[in-house]
Short mmCIF file of C-alpha atoms in Angstrom, two decimals:
data_model
loop_
_atom_site.label_atom_id
_atom_site.label_comp_id
_atom_site.label_asym_id
_atom_site.label_seq_id
_atom_site.Cartn_x
_atom_site.Cartn_y
_atom_site.Cartn_z
CA UNK A 1 5.51 35.50 12.25
CA UNK A 2 6.78 33.05 14.83
CA UNK A 3 10.34 32.06 15.65
CA UNK A 4 10.92 28.38 16.41
CA UNK A 5 12.90 28.05 19.64
CA UNK A 6 12.71 24.33 20.47
CA UNK A 7 11.28 21.12 19.07
CA UNK A 8 10.26 18.29 21.38
CA UNK A 9 10.02 15.41 18.96
CA UNK A 10 7.33 12.76 18.77
CA UNK A 11 7.96 9.16 19.69
CA UNK A 12 5.69 6.22 20.36
CA UNK A 13 6.29 6.36 24.10
CA UNK A 14 5.47 10.06 24.49
CA UNK A 15 2.56 9.91 22.02
CA UNK A 16 2.87 13.66 21.54
CA UNK A 17 5.13 16.37 20.14
CA UNK A 18 5.61 20.03 21.03
CA UNK A 19 7.20 23.17 19.67
CA UNK A 20 8.19 26.28 21.61
CA UNK A 21 7.79 29.46 19.55
CA UNK A 22 8.15 33.21 20.06
CA UNK A 23 5.92 35.78 18.38
CA UNK A 24 6.86 39.25 17.14
CA UNK A 25 6.00 40.80 20.51
CA UNK A 26 8.40 38.49 22.36
CA UNK A 27 5.71 36.26 23.89
CA UNK A 28 6.72 32.61 24.21
CA UNK A 29 4.25 29.75 23.71
CA UNK A 30 4.40 25.97 23.86
CA UNK A 31 2.18 24.27 21.27
CA UNK A 32 1.48 20.58 21.81
CA UNK A 33 -0.40 17.91 19.86
CA UNK A 34 -0.84 14.22 20.55
CA UNK A 35 -3.15 11.43 21.61
CA UNK A 36 -6.17 12.73 23.48
CA UNK A 37 -5.50 10.48 26.49
CA UNK A 38 -2.01 12.01 26.85
CA UNK A 39 -3.03 15.63 26.29
CA UNK A 40 -5.98 15.45 28.72
CA UNK A 41 -3.67 14.16 31.47
CA UNK A 42 -1.46 17.26 31.06
CA UNK A 43 -4.13 19.92 31.20
CA UNK A 44 -4.00 22.55 33.93
CA UNK A 45 -6.94 23.46 36.16
CA UNK A 46 -7.69 26.48 33.98
CA UNK A 47 -7.25 24.58 30.72
CA UNK A 48 -10.24 22.22 30.84
CA UNK A 49 -12.98 24.58 29.64
CA UNK A 50 -13.45 22.69 26.37
CA UNK A 51 -12.54 19.21 27.62
CA UNK A 52 -16.06 17.81 27.80
CA UNK A 53 -17.06 19.20 24.40
CA UNK A 54 -13.78 18.08 22.83
CA UNK A 55 -14.18 14.60 24.32
CA UNK A 56 -17.63 14.39 22.70
CA UNK A 57 -16.24 15.53 19.36
CA UNK A 58 -13.39 13.01 19.57
CA UNK A 59 -15.86 10.21 20.29
CA UNK A 60 -17.95 11.23 17.28
CA UNK A 61 -14.87 11.42 15.06
CA UNK A 62 -13.70 8.02 16.29
CA UNK A 63 -17.09 6.43 15.61
CA UNK A 64 -16.84 7.81 12.07
CA UNK A 65 -13.50 6.02 11.65
CA UNK A 66 -11.35 9.17 11.67
CA UNK A 67 -7.87 9.35 13.22
CA UNK A 68 -7.79 12.04 15.88
CA UNK A 69 -5.34 14.30 17.71
CA UNK A 70 -5.86 16.73 20.57
CA UNK A 71 -4.24 20.20 20.57
CA UNK A 72 -3.15 22.30 23.55
CA UNK A 73 -0.89 25.23 24.40
CA UNK A 74 0.55 27.24 27.28
CA UNK A 75 2.19 30.63 27.71
CA UNK A 76 5.73 30.66 29.12
CA UNK A 77 7.52 33.55 30.79
CA UNK A 78 11.05 34.44 29.68
CA UNK A 79 12.47 33.53 33.09
CA UNK A 80 10.75 30.14 33.08
CA UNK A 81 11.88 29.47 29.52
CA UNK A 82 15.51 30.47 30.22
CA UNK A 83 15.75 28.10 33.19
CA UNK A 84 14.10 25.26 31.31
CA UNK A 85 16.09 25.81 28.09
CA UNK A 86 19.39 25.58 29.99
CA UNK A 87 18.29 22.22 31.40
CA UNK A 88 17.04 21.04 27.99
CA UNK A 89 20.32 21.97 26.26
CA UNK A 90 22.33 20.09 28.91
CA UNK A 91 20.19 17.02 28.33
CA UNK A 92 20.41 17.39 24.56
CA UNK A 93 24.20 17.70 24.49
CA UNK A 94 24.98 14.97 27.01
CA UNK A 95 26.64 11.81 25.72
CA UNK A 96 25.70 9.58 28.66
CA UNK A 97 23.56 6.50 28.30
CA UNK A 98 20.73 8.23 30.15
CA UNK A 99 20.41 10.98 27.53
CA UNK A 100 16.92 9.87 26.50
CA UNK A 101 15.66 9.85 30.07
CA UNK A 102 17.10 13.33 30.66
CA UNK A 103 15.33 14.62 27.55
CA UNK A 104 12.11 12.95 28.66
CA UNK A 105 12.34 14.54 32.10
CA UNK A 106 12.97 17.96 30.56
CA UNK A 107 9.99 17.54 28.24
CA UNK A 108 7.73 16.42 31.08
CA UNK A 109 8.73 19.49 33.08
CA UNK A 110 7.53 21.95 30.43
CA UNK A 111 4.62 19.96 28.94
CA UNK A 112 2.21 20.42 31.83
CA UNK A 113 -0.55 22.83 32.90
CA UNK A 114 -1.64 23.04 29.27
CA UNK A 115 -4.75 24.77 27.95
CA UNK A 116 -6.90 22.67 25.63
CA UNK A 117 -7.53 24.20 22.21
CA UNK A 118 -9.48 21.47 20.46
CA UNK A 119 -9.00 18.41 18.27
CA UNK A 120 -8.34 17.42 14.66
CA UNK A 121 -9.67 14.49 12.66
CA UNK A 122 -8.16 12.99 9.52
CA UNK A 123 -9.70 10.35 7.28
CA UNK A 124 -7.58 7.24 6.77
CA UNK A 125 -9.41 4.88 4.45
CA UNK A 126 -8.89 1.15 4.43
CA UNK A 127 -6.99 -0.21 1.47
CA UNK A 128 -8.90 -1.92 -1.28
CA UNK A 129 -9.84 -5.53 -0.53
CA UNK A 130 -9.05 -5.50 3.20
CA UNK A 131 -12.52 -6.67 4.44
CA UNK A 132 -12.65 -9.49 1.89
CA UNK A 133 -9.10 -10.57 2.76
CA UNK A 134 -9.78 -10.70 6.51
CA UNK A 135 -13.03 -12.59 5.92
CA UNK A 136 -11.23 -15.22 3.79
CA UNK A 137 -8.45 -15.62 6.36
CA UNK A 138 -11.03 -16.08 9.13
CA UNK A 139 -12.77 -18.75 7.04
CA UNK A 140 -9.39 -20.47 6.64
CA UNK A 141 -9.20 -20.82 10.43
CA UNK A 142 -6.82 -18.00 11.30
CA UNK A 143 -7.36 -16.12 14.58
CA UNK A 144 -6.99 -12.41 13.86
CA UNK A 145 -6.00 -9.79 16.44
CA UNK A 146 -5.73 -6.04 15.77
CA UNK A 147 -3.05 -4.07 17.66
CA UNK A 148 -3.38 -0.38 16.90
CA UNK A 149 -2.42 3.01 18.25
CA UNK A 150 -5.82 4.48 17.36
CA UNK A 151 -8.37 5.44 20.02
CA UNK A 152 -11.03 2.92 21.01
CA UNK A 153 -13.91 4.38 19.00
CA UNK A 154 -11.79 4.54 15.84
CA UNK A 155 -10.54 0.98 16.31
CA UNK A 156 -14.09 -0.34 16.79
CA UNK A 157 -15.26 1.47 13.66
CA UNK A 158 -12.35 0.02 11.68
CA UNK A 159 -13.17 -3.41 13.13
CA UNK A 160 -16.67 -3.21 11.65
CA UNK A 161 -15.34 -1.79 8.37
CA UNK A 162 -12.90 -4.68 7.88
CA UNK A 163 -15.38 -7.40 8.93
CA UNK A 164 -13.47 -8.23 12.11
CA UNK A 165 -16.48 -7.17 14.16
CA UNK A 166 -20.00 -8.13 13.11
CA UNK A 167 -23.46 -6.95 14.07
CA UNK A 168 -24.75 -9.09 16.91
CA UNK A 169 -21.26 -9.86 18.22
CA UNK A 170 -21.05 -9.22 21.97
CA UNK A 171 -18.29 -6.79 22.94
CA UNK A 172 -16.19 -7.13 26.10
CA UNK A 173 -14.45 -3.81 26.84
CA UNK A 174 -11.62 -3.71 29.39
CA UNK A 175 -10.72 -0.16 30.44
CA UNK A 176 -9.93 2.07 33.41
CA UNK A 177 -12.35 4.91 32.71
CA UNK A 178 -13.94 4.69 36.15
CA UNK A 179 -10.56 5.20 37.87
CA UNK A 180 -9.12 8.09 35.85
CA UNK A 181 -9.98 10.73 38.46
CA UNK A 182 -7.98 9.15 41.30
CA UNK A 183 -5.14 11.48 42.29
CA UNK A 184 -3.03 9.16 44.47
CA UNK A 185 -0.80 7.23 42.04
CA UNK A 186 -0.04 4.29 44.37
CA UNK A 187 -3.68 3.75 45.27
CA UNK A 188 -4.68 4.33 41.66
CA UNK A 189 -2.26 1.68 40.35
CA UNK A 190 -3.41 -0.86 42.93
CA UNK A 191 -7.08 -0.13 42.26
CA UNK A 192 -6.49 -0.26 38.51
CA UNK A 193 -4.86 -3.69 38.70
CA UNK A 194 -7.66 -5.03 40.89
CA UNK A 195 -10.23 -3.58 38.50
CA UNK A 196 -8.63 -5.22 35.45
CA UNK A 197 -8.32 -8.55 37.28
CA UNK A 198 -12.00 -8.40 38.23
CA UNK A 199 -13.06 -7.42 34.69
CA UNK A 200 -11.06 -10.31 33.19
CA UNK A 201 -12.55 -12.81 35.68
CA UNK A 202 -16.11 -11.62 35.10
CA UNK A 203 -15.69 -11.64 31.33
CA UNK A 204 -14.30 -15.19 31.33
CA UNK A 205 -17.18 -16.40 33.50
CA UNK A 206 -19.65 -14.75 31.12
CA UNK A 207 -18.16 -16.61 28.15
CA UNK A 208 -17.99 -19.90 30.09
CA UNK A 209 -21.67 -19.68 31.04
CA UNK A 210 -22.80 -18.87 27.49
CA UNK A 211 -25.25 -21.54 26.34
CA UNK A 212 -25.75 -20.38 22.75
CA UNK A 213 -23.07 -22.05 20.59
CA UNK A 214 -23.50 -19.40 17.89
CA UNK A 215 -22.69 -16.50 20.22
CA UNK A 216 -19.44 -14.71 19.41
CA UNK A 217 -17.52 -12.36 21.67
CA UNK A 218 -15.08 -9.58 20.78
CA UNK A 219 -12.49 -8.42 23.31
CA UNK A 220 -11.58 -4.71 23.20
CA UNK A 221 -8.88 -3.35 25.51
CA UNK A 222 -7.00 -0.04 25.60
CA UNK A 223 -3.33 0.58 26.26
CA UNK A 224 -3.70 1.62 29.91
CA UNK A 225 -5.67 -1.51 30.78
CA UNK A 226 -3.33 -3.67 28.70
CA UNK A 227 -0.34 -2.48 30.73
CA UNK A 228 -1.85 -4.17 33.81
CA UNK A 229 -3.19 -7.18 31.89
CA UNK A 230 0.34 -7.99 30.67
CA UNK A 231 1.82 -8.10 34.18
CA UNK A 232 3.16 -11.49 35.27
CA UNK A 233 0.26 -12.43 37.57
CA UNK A 234 -2.49 -11.39 35.13
CA UNK A 235 -1.17 -12.21 31.67
CA UNK A 236 -2.21 -15.89 31.76
CA UNK A 237 -5.77 -14.95 32.73
CA UNK A 238 -5.84 -12.32 30.00
CA UNK A 239 -4.59 -14.78 27.37
CA UNK A 240 -7.13 -17.39 28.49
CA UNK A 241 -9.91 -14.83 28.02
CA UNK A 242 -8.57 -13.56 24.69
CA UNK A 243 -8.26 -16.95 23.00
CA UNK A 244 -11.91 -17.67 23.86
CA UNK A 245 -13.03 -14.56 21.98
CA UNK A 246 -13.69 -14.55 18.25
CA UNK A 247 -11.91 -11.21 17.76
CA UNK A 248 -9.44 -9.17 19.80
CA UNK A 249 -8.76 -5.45 19.36
CA UNK A 250 -6.07 -3.68 21.40
CA UNK A 251 -6.32 0.13 21.16
CA UNK A 252 -3.90 2.95 21.99
CA UNK A 253 -1.04 0.45 22.37
CA UNK A 254 2.65 1.31 22.16
CA UNK A 255 5.16 -0.57 19.96
CA UNK A 256 6.50 -2.33 23.06
CA UNK A 257 3.02 -3.51 24.00
CA UNK A 258 2.49 -4.82 20.46
CA UNK A 259 5.65 -6.92 20.80
CA UNK A 260 4.68 -8.12 24.31
CA UNK A 261 1.22 -9.23 23.16
CA UNK A 262 2.78 -11.10 20.23
CA UNK A 263 5.24 -12.82 22.56
CA UNK A 264 2.45 -13.71 25.00
CA UNK A 265 0.41 -15.39 22.27
CA UNK A 266 3.44 -17.17 20.80
CA UNK A 267 4.71 -18.54 24.12
CA UNK A 268 1.32 -19.05 25.76
CA UNK A 269 -0.39 -20.96 22.96
CA UNK A 270 2.66 -22.53 21.24
CA UNK A 271 0.99 -21.65 17.94
CA UNK A 272 2.66 -20.13 14.90
CA UNK A 273 2.19 -16.36 14.95
CA UNK A 274 2.23 -13.96 12.01
CA UNK A 275 2.48 -10.17 12.37
CA UNK A 276 1.83 -7.68 9.58
CA UNK A 277 2.39 -3.93 9.71
CA UNK A 278 3.45 -0.96 7.63
CA UNK A 279 5.19 1.47 10.00
CA UNK A 280 8.10 1.87 12.38
CA UNK A 281 5.73 1.22 15.31
CA UNK A 282 5.19 -2.33 14.02
CA UNK A 283 8.87 -3.34 13.83
CA UNK A 284 9.03 -4.90 17.31
CA UNK A 285 5.86 -6.89 16.71
CA UNK A 286 7.08 -8.09 13.29
CA UNK A 287 10.41 -9.24 14.71
CA UNK A 288 8.78 -10.96 17.69
CA UNK A 289 6.38 -13.04 15.57
CA UNK A 290 7.36 -16.33 13.93
CA UNK A 291 6.54 -14.81 10.53
CA UNK A 292 6.86 -11.08 9.91
CA UNK A 293 5.29 -9.33 6.92
CA UNK A 294 5.91 -5.69 6.03
CA UNK A 295 3.69 -3.55 3.81
CA UNK A 296 5.60 -1.03 1.71
CA UNK A 297 3.97 2.37 1.33
CA UNK A 298 3.72 5.89 2.68
CA UNK A 299 4.66 4.85 6.23
CA UNK A 300 8.26 4.18 5.18
CA UNK A 301 10.38 1.07 4.77
CA UNK A 302 11.22 0.24 8.40
CA UNK A 303 8.61 -2.53 8.60
CA UNK A 304 9.69 -3.96 5.25
CA UNK A 305 13.36 -4.04 6.26
CA UNK A 306 12.52 -5.89 9.50
CA UNK A 307 10.17 -8.44 7.92
CA UNK A 308 10.53 -11.89 6.40
CA UNK A 309 8.20 -11.09 3.50
CA UNK A 310 7.20 -7.82 1.88
CA UNK A 311 3.95 -7.07 0.06
CA UNK A 312 2.61 -3.89 -1.52
CA UNK A 313 -0.96 -4.06 -0.18
CA UNK A 314 -2.74 -5.84 2.66
CA UNK A 315 -5.08 -7.73 0.31
CA UNK A 316 -2.09 -9.62 -1.14
CA UNK A 317 -1.81 -11.40 2.22
CA UNK A 318 -4.68 -13.66 1.18
CA UNK A 319 -2.80 -15.09 -1.79
CA UNK A 320 0.47 -15.25 0.14
CA UNK A 321 -1.06 -17.42 2.87
CA UNK A 322 -3.90 -19.30 1.22
CA UNK A 323 -2.21 -20.07 -2.10
CA UNK A 324 1.57 -19.89 -1.71
CA UNK A 325 1.41 -20.98 1.92
CA UNK A 326 -0.54 -24.11 0.96
CA UNK A 327 1.70 -24.88 -2.02
CA UNK A 328 4.94 -24.42 -0.05
CA UNK A 329 3.68 -26.59 2.80
CA UNK A 330 2.83 -29.39 0.37
CA UNK A 331 6.07 -28.99 -1.60
CA UNK A 332 8.34 -29.11 1.43
CA UNK A 333 6.55 -32.03 3.09
CA UNK A 334 6.43 -34.10 -0.11
CA UNK A 335 10.04 -33.25 -0.99
CA UNK A 336 11.24 -34.47 2.41
CA UNK A 337 9.22 -37.68 2.05
CA UNK A 338 10.69 -38.13 -1.46
CA UNK A 339 14.22 -37.81 -0.04
CA UNK A 340 13.50 -40.45 2.59
CA UNK A 341 11.90 -42.74 -0.01
CA UNK A 342 14.77 -42.71 -2.52
CA UNK A 343 17.46 -43.13 0.13
CA UNK A 344 15.60 -45.95 1.88
CA UNK A 345 15.11 -47.68 -1.49
CA UNK A 346 18.80 -47.19 -2.27
CA UNK A 347 19.94 -48.53 1.11
CA UNK A 348 17.56 -51.50 1.17
CA UNK A 349 18.75 -52.59 -2.29
CA UNK A 350 22.31 -52.78 -1.00
CA UNK A 351 21.18 -54.60 2.17
CA UNK A 352 19.17 -57.26 0.31
CA UNK A 353 22.00 -57.78 -2.20
CA UNK A 354 24.48 -58.33 0.63
CA UNK A 355 22.11 -60.89 2.18
CA UNK A 356 21.78 -62.62 -1.22
CA UNK A 357 25.58 -62.78 -1.59
CA UNK A 358 26.03 -64.11 1.95
CA UNK A 359 27.51 -60.76 3.04
CA UNK A 360 30.56 -61.23 0.85
CA UNK A 361 31.24 -57.49 0.75
CA UNK A 362 30.62 -57.21 -2.98
CA UNK A 363 28.80 -54.00 -4.00
CA UNK A 364 25.82 -54.02 -6.34
CA UNK A 365 26.58 -50.46 -7.49
CA UNK A 366 29.61 -48.91 -9.06
CA UNK A 367 31.52 -46.48 -6.79
CA UNK A 368 30.77 -43.51 -9.06
CA UNK A 369 27.07 -44.37 -9.07
CA UNK A 370 26.98 -44.44 -5.28
CA UNK A 371 28.83 -41.11 -5.14
CA UNK A 372 26.54 -39.34 -7.63
CA UNK A 373 23.23 -40.95 -6.60
CA UNK A 374 21.98 -38.02 -4.47
CA UNK A 375 23.95 -35.23 -6.11
CA UNK A 376 23.06 -35.77 -9.78
CA UNK A 377 21.16 -38.93 -10.61
CA UNK A 378 18.11 -38.37 -8.36
CA UNK A 379 18.30 -34.65 -7.57
CA UNK A 380 16.26 -33.27 -10.48
CA UNK A 381 12.93 -35.02 -9.70
CA UNK A 382 13.12 -33.99 -6.06
CA UNK A 383 14.00 -30.37 -6.86
CA UNK A 384 11.26 -30.21 -9.49
CA UNK A 385 8.73 -31.47 -6.96
CA UNK A 386 9.90 -28.95 -4.37
CA UNK A 387 9.70 -26.02 -6.81
CA UNK A 388 6.80 -26.69 -9.17
CA UNK A 389 4.35 -29.02 -7.37
CA UNK A 390 0.76 -27.72 -7.26
CA UNK A 391 -1.67 -30.25 -5.84
CA UNK A 392 -4.58 -27.87 -6.53
CA UNK A 393 -4.90 -24.70 -8.58
CA UNK A 394 -4.81 -21.22 -7.06
CA UNK A 395 -8.50 -20.76 -7.92
CA UNK A 396 -9.42 -23.76 -5.76
CA UNK A 397 -7.28 -22.48 -2.87
CA UNK A 398 -8.99 -19.08 -2.98
CA UNK A 399 -12.52 -20.52 -2.86
#
């Protein structure tokens, strides 16, 4: 049996969680699980024996569309644990505004020099009707971006499964894989930014020089590369590249990055943006978009509570946009025109009557009629038009 000593909770910034346990012999261990990119960065020199094999397994799992986690551990001496636990308890019991940063620093201090154990893979099937829904929305002229916390291979597999990516579509991948071994952080950050800038420039030139009008490009970028692409001097270039691609997939992104990408598209293109999600990680993105839609389900109700509309399954988005969106647009526009029409007709009648009576000041309408004209006498037709008007049937909209 094991005794639980501490719990270092998961959050979207850490992308990992850990527990510190003690066995019956008094040995203390830290057990950690999280995103492979995070776990691999925290491995010690003696903990990388299975890294290459695990990386291969993770890639295979991702290509199969499975959601993956990496597992690692380390042994802790009693002296080391006692010193760290005192610091962790001080951070946990503080009431200052920097409590979260103190907890993060304490967690970083203990979650290092880990030994890789392996990886897990869990199947997460697409909901019924998702590929058909995305295909219909694309036919309707919507530009669809996927912002996900999954690893790149998993996101690409899901992209093919939901018809966002197609066979023959040329993929542009922005990443920092070639720079991951650099040890100097300042040089690494500068080199990473230059690399992303160069990749964006080259990719945009490739699209600009494309002579085949039927060629389609898909942009795929991971969270580390996206962090540099969203910086002030690169974000406009990144957006210019992204809007020229048929599909965009952002992998291993944090909730903050989801919101920043949504804001970039909204402010950079001045188009109406819609965000849809089902978990707490999607709340920032949903609130940042012009229209937020939450999917109720096993992920909880945070996304639903933060959204403008709530649906039970993703496939219902098709009817919400294509049918009800079309009807509501027509109803509102025609209702406003109806209001202008009846009030202009009402006002012109009075004007022409005054001209006919040599502007004597006599009114053509009774005072009560003028008072009730908009409130009662002409309100029902306008309200009926705004509520019940259907210029075409739902079947026609869905074709």
